[in-house]
Coordinates of C-alpha atoms in Angstrom, one line a residue:
X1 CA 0.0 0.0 0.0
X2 CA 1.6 3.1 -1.1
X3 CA 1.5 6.6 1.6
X4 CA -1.6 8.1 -0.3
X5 CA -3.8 4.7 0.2
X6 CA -2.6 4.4 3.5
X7 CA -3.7 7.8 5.0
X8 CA -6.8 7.2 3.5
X9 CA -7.2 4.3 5.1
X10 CA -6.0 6.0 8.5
X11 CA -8.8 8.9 8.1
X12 CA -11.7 6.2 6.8
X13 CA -10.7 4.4 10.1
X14 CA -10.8 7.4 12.2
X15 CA -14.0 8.7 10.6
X16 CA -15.8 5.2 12.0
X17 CA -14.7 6.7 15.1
X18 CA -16.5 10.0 14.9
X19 CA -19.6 8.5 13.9
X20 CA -19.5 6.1 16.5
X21 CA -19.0 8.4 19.4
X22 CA -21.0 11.5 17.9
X23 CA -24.3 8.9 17.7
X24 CA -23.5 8.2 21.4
X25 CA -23.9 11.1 22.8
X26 CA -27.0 12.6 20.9
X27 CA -27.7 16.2 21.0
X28 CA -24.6 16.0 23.8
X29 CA -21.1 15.9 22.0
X30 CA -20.7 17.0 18.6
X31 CA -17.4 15.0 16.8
X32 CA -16.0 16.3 13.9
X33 CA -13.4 14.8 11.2
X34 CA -11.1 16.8 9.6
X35 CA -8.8 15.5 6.8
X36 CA -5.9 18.3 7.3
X37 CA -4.7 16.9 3.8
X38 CA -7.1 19.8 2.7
X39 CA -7.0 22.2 4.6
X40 CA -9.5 24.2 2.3
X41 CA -11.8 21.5 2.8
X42 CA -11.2 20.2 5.7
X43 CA -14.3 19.1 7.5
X44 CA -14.5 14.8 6.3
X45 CA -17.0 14.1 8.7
X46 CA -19.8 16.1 11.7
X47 CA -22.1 13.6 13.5
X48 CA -24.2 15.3 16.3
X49 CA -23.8 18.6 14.6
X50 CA -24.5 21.2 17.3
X51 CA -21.7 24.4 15.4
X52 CA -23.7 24.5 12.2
X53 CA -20.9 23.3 9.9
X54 CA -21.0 21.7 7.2
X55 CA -18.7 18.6 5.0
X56 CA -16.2 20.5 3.1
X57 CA -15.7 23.5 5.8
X58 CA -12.1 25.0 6.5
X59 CA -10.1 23.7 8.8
X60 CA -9.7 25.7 12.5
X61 CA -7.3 27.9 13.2
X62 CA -6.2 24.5 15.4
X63 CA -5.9 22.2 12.7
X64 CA -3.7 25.0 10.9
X65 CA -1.0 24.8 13.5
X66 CA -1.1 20.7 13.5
X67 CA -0.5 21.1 10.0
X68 CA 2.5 23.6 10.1
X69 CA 4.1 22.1 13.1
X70 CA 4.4 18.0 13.2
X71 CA 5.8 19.0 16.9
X72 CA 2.3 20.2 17.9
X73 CA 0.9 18.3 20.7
X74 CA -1.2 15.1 19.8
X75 CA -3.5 15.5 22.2
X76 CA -5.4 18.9 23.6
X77 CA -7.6 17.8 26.1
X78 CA -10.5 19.7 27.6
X79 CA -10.4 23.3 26.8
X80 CA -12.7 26.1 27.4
X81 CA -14.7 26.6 24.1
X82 CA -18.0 28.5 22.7
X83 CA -20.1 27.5 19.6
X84 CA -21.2 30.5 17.0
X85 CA -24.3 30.8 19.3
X86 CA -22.7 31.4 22.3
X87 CA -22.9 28.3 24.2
X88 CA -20.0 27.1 26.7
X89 CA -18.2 24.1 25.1
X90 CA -15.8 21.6 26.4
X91 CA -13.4 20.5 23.9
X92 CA -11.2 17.7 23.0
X93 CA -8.3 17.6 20.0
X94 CA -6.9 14.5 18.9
X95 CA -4.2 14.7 16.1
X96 CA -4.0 11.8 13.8
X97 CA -0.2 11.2 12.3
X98 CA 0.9 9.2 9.3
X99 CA 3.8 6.5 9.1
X100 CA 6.4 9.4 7.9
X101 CA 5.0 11.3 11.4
X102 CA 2.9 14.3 9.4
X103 CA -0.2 15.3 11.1
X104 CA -2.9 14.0 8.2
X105 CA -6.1 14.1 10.4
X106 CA -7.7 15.3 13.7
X107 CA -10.2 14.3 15.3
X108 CA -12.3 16.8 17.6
X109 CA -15.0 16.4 20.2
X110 CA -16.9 19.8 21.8
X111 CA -19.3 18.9 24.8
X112 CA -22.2 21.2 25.1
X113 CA -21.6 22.2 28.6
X114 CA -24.9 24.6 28.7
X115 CA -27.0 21.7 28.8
X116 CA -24.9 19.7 31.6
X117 CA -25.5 22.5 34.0
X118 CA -29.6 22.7 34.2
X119 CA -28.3 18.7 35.0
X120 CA -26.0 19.4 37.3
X121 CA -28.5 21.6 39.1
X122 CA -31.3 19.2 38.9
X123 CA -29.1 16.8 40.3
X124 CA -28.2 18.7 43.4
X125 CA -31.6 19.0 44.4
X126 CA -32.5 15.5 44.2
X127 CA -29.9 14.7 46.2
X128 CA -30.8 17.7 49.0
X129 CA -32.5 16.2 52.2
X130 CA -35.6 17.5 54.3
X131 CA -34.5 20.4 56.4
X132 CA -37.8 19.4 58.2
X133 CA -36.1 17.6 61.5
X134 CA -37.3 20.0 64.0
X135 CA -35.5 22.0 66.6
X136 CA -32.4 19.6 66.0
X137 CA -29.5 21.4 63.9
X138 CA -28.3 18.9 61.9
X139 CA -25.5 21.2 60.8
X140 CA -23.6 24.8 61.1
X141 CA -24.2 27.9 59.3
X142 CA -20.6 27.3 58.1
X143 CA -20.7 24.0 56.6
X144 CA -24.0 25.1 54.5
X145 CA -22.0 27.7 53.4
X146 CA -19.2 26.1 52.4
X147 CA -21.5 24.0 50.7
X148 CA -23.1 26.9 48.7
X149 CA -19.5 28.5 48.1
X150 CA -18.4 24.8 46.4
X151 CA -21.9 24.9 44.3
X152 CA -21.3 28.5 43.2
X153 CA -18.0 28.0 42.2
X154 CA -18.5 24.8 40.3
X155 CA -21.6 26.2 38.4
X156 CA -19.5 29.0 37.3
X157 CA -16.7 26.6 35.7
X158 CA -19.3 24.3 34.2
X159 CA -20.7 27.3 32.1
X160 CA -17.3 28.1 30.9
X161 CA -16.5 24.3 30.1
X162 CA -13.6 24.1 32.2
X163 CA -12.0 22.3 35.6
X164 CA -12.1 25.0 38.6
X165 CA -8.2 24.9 38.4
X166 CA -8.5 24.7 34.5
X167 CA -9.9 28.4 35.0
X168 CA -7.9 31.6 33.3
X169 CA -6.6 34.3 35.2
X170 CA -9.2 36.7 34.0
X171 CA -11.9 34.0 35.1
X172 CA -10.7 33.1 38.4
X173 CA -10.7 36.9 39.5
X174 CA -14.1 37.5 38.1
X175 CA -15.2 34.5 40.4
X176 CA -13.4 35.8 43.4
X177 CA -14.9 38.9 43.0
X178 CA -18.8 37.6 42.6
X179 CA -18.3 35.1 45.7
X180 CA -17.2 38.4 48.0
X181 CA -20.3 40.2 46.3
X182 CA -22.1 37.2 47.7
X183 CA -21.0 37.7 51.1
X184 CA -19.0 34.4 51.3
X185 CA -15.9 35.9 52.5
X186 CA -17.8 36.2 56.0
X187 CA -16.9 32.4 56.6
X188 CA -13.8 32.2 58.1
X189 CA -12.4 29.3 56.3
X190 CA -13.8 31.1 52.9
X191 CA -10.6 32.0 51.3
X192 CA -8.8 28.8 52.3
X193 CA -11.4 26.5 50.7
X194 CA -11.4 29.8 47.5
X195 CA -7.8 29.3 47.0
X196 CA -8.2 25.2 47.3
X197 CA -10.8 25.5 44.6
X198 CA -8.8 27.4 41.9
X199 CA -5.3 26.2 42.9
X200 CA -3.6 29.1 43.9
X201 CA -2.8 31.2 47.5
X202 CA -5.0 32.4 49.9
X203 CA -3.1 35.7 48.9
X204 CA -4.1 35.4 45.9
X205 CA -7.5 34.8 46.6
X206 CA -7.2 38.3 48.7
X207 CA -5.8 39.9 45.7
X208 CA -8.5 39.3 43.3
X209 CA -10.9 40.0 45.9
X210 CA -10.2 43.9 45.4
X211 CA -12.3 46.0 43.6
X212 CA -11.7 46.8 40.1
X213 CA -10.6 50.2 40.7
X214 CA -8.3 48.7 43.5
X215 CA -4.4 49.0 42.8
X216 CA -3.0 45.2 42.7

């Protein structure tokens, strides 16, 4: 089998792949095939189409830089995304290489993270528990809270399709600042379980807790 029949073969193989996992996942996952061969026309394959693209769309500006740079990581896994109508995506790369090591294919999975939240949020109340149990406190004021602080904080990464510790800079201050506009920094373990949440220093935590206008 010559190299041209042989990265066909690779892509037709891969593009089983995309159909097979995009029919898994209805109205969930959209999986796309690109054949980087053609960059013009790059799009071999959409099951699950939730981007509105179509067969014989451009490559991204991702699949350009697998194409220019062999050395460009195989795998990106689960980064913060958006489809053209604004929904938070969770996305998935996988780069397909040749025998001779050139990048030939990729294939691509985005998660539609705007329907996983209502989910989430359905699935924390069926979970919740009568508070009916009379005069009996089951619990302190500061555990609830803590308890609200970790729902806040995960709700807010879920609608921009990324880990907690995944978050950008930009992100991570903008959550800070809405969790002291919440009045959660009136726990005293508030910060400590912030800056546990995001990965960085209680310090930090502090820091993007300012106000804009605040000097850093």
């Amino acid at each position: 089998m010559d190299g041209g029949a042989a990265d066909e073969h690779l892509v037709q193989e891969a593009e089983k792949i995309a159909v097979a996992l995009g029919r898994m996942f209805p109205g969930l996952c959209e999986v796309v095939l690109h054949d980087l061969r053609d960059p013009d026309h790059a799009v071999r394959a959409i099951e699950n189409n939730l981007s509105g693209r179509q067969v014989g769309d451009p490559a991204t500006e991702l699949g350009l830089s697998r194409i220019a740079d062999p050395a460009f990581p195989d795998v990106v896994q689960n980064y913060p995304n958006r489809f053209p109508d604004g929904r938070p995506a969770k996305s998935t790369s996988i780069g397909i290489k040749n025998a001779e090591g050139r990048y030939i294919a990729a294939l691509c999975l985005n998660l539609d993270v705007s329907v996983l939240s209502p989910v989430t949020l359905a699935l924390a109340n069926l979970v919740a528990t009568d508070s009916g149990h009379g005069d009996t406190p089951l619990e302190t004021l500061r555990d609830r809270r803590a308890r609200e602080l970790r729902r806040t904080v995960e709700q807010f990464s879920a609608e921009r399709g990324a880990p907690p510790r995944s978050l950008s800079r930009t992100d991570k201050k903008a959550l800070v600042q809405q969790l002291n506009r919440g009045g959660y920094f009136e726990s005293r373990d508030a910060a400590r379980t912030i800056a546990d949440l995001l990965g960085v220093s209680r310090a930090t935590v502090y820091n993007y807790a300012k106000p804009p206008s605040a000097p850093e």
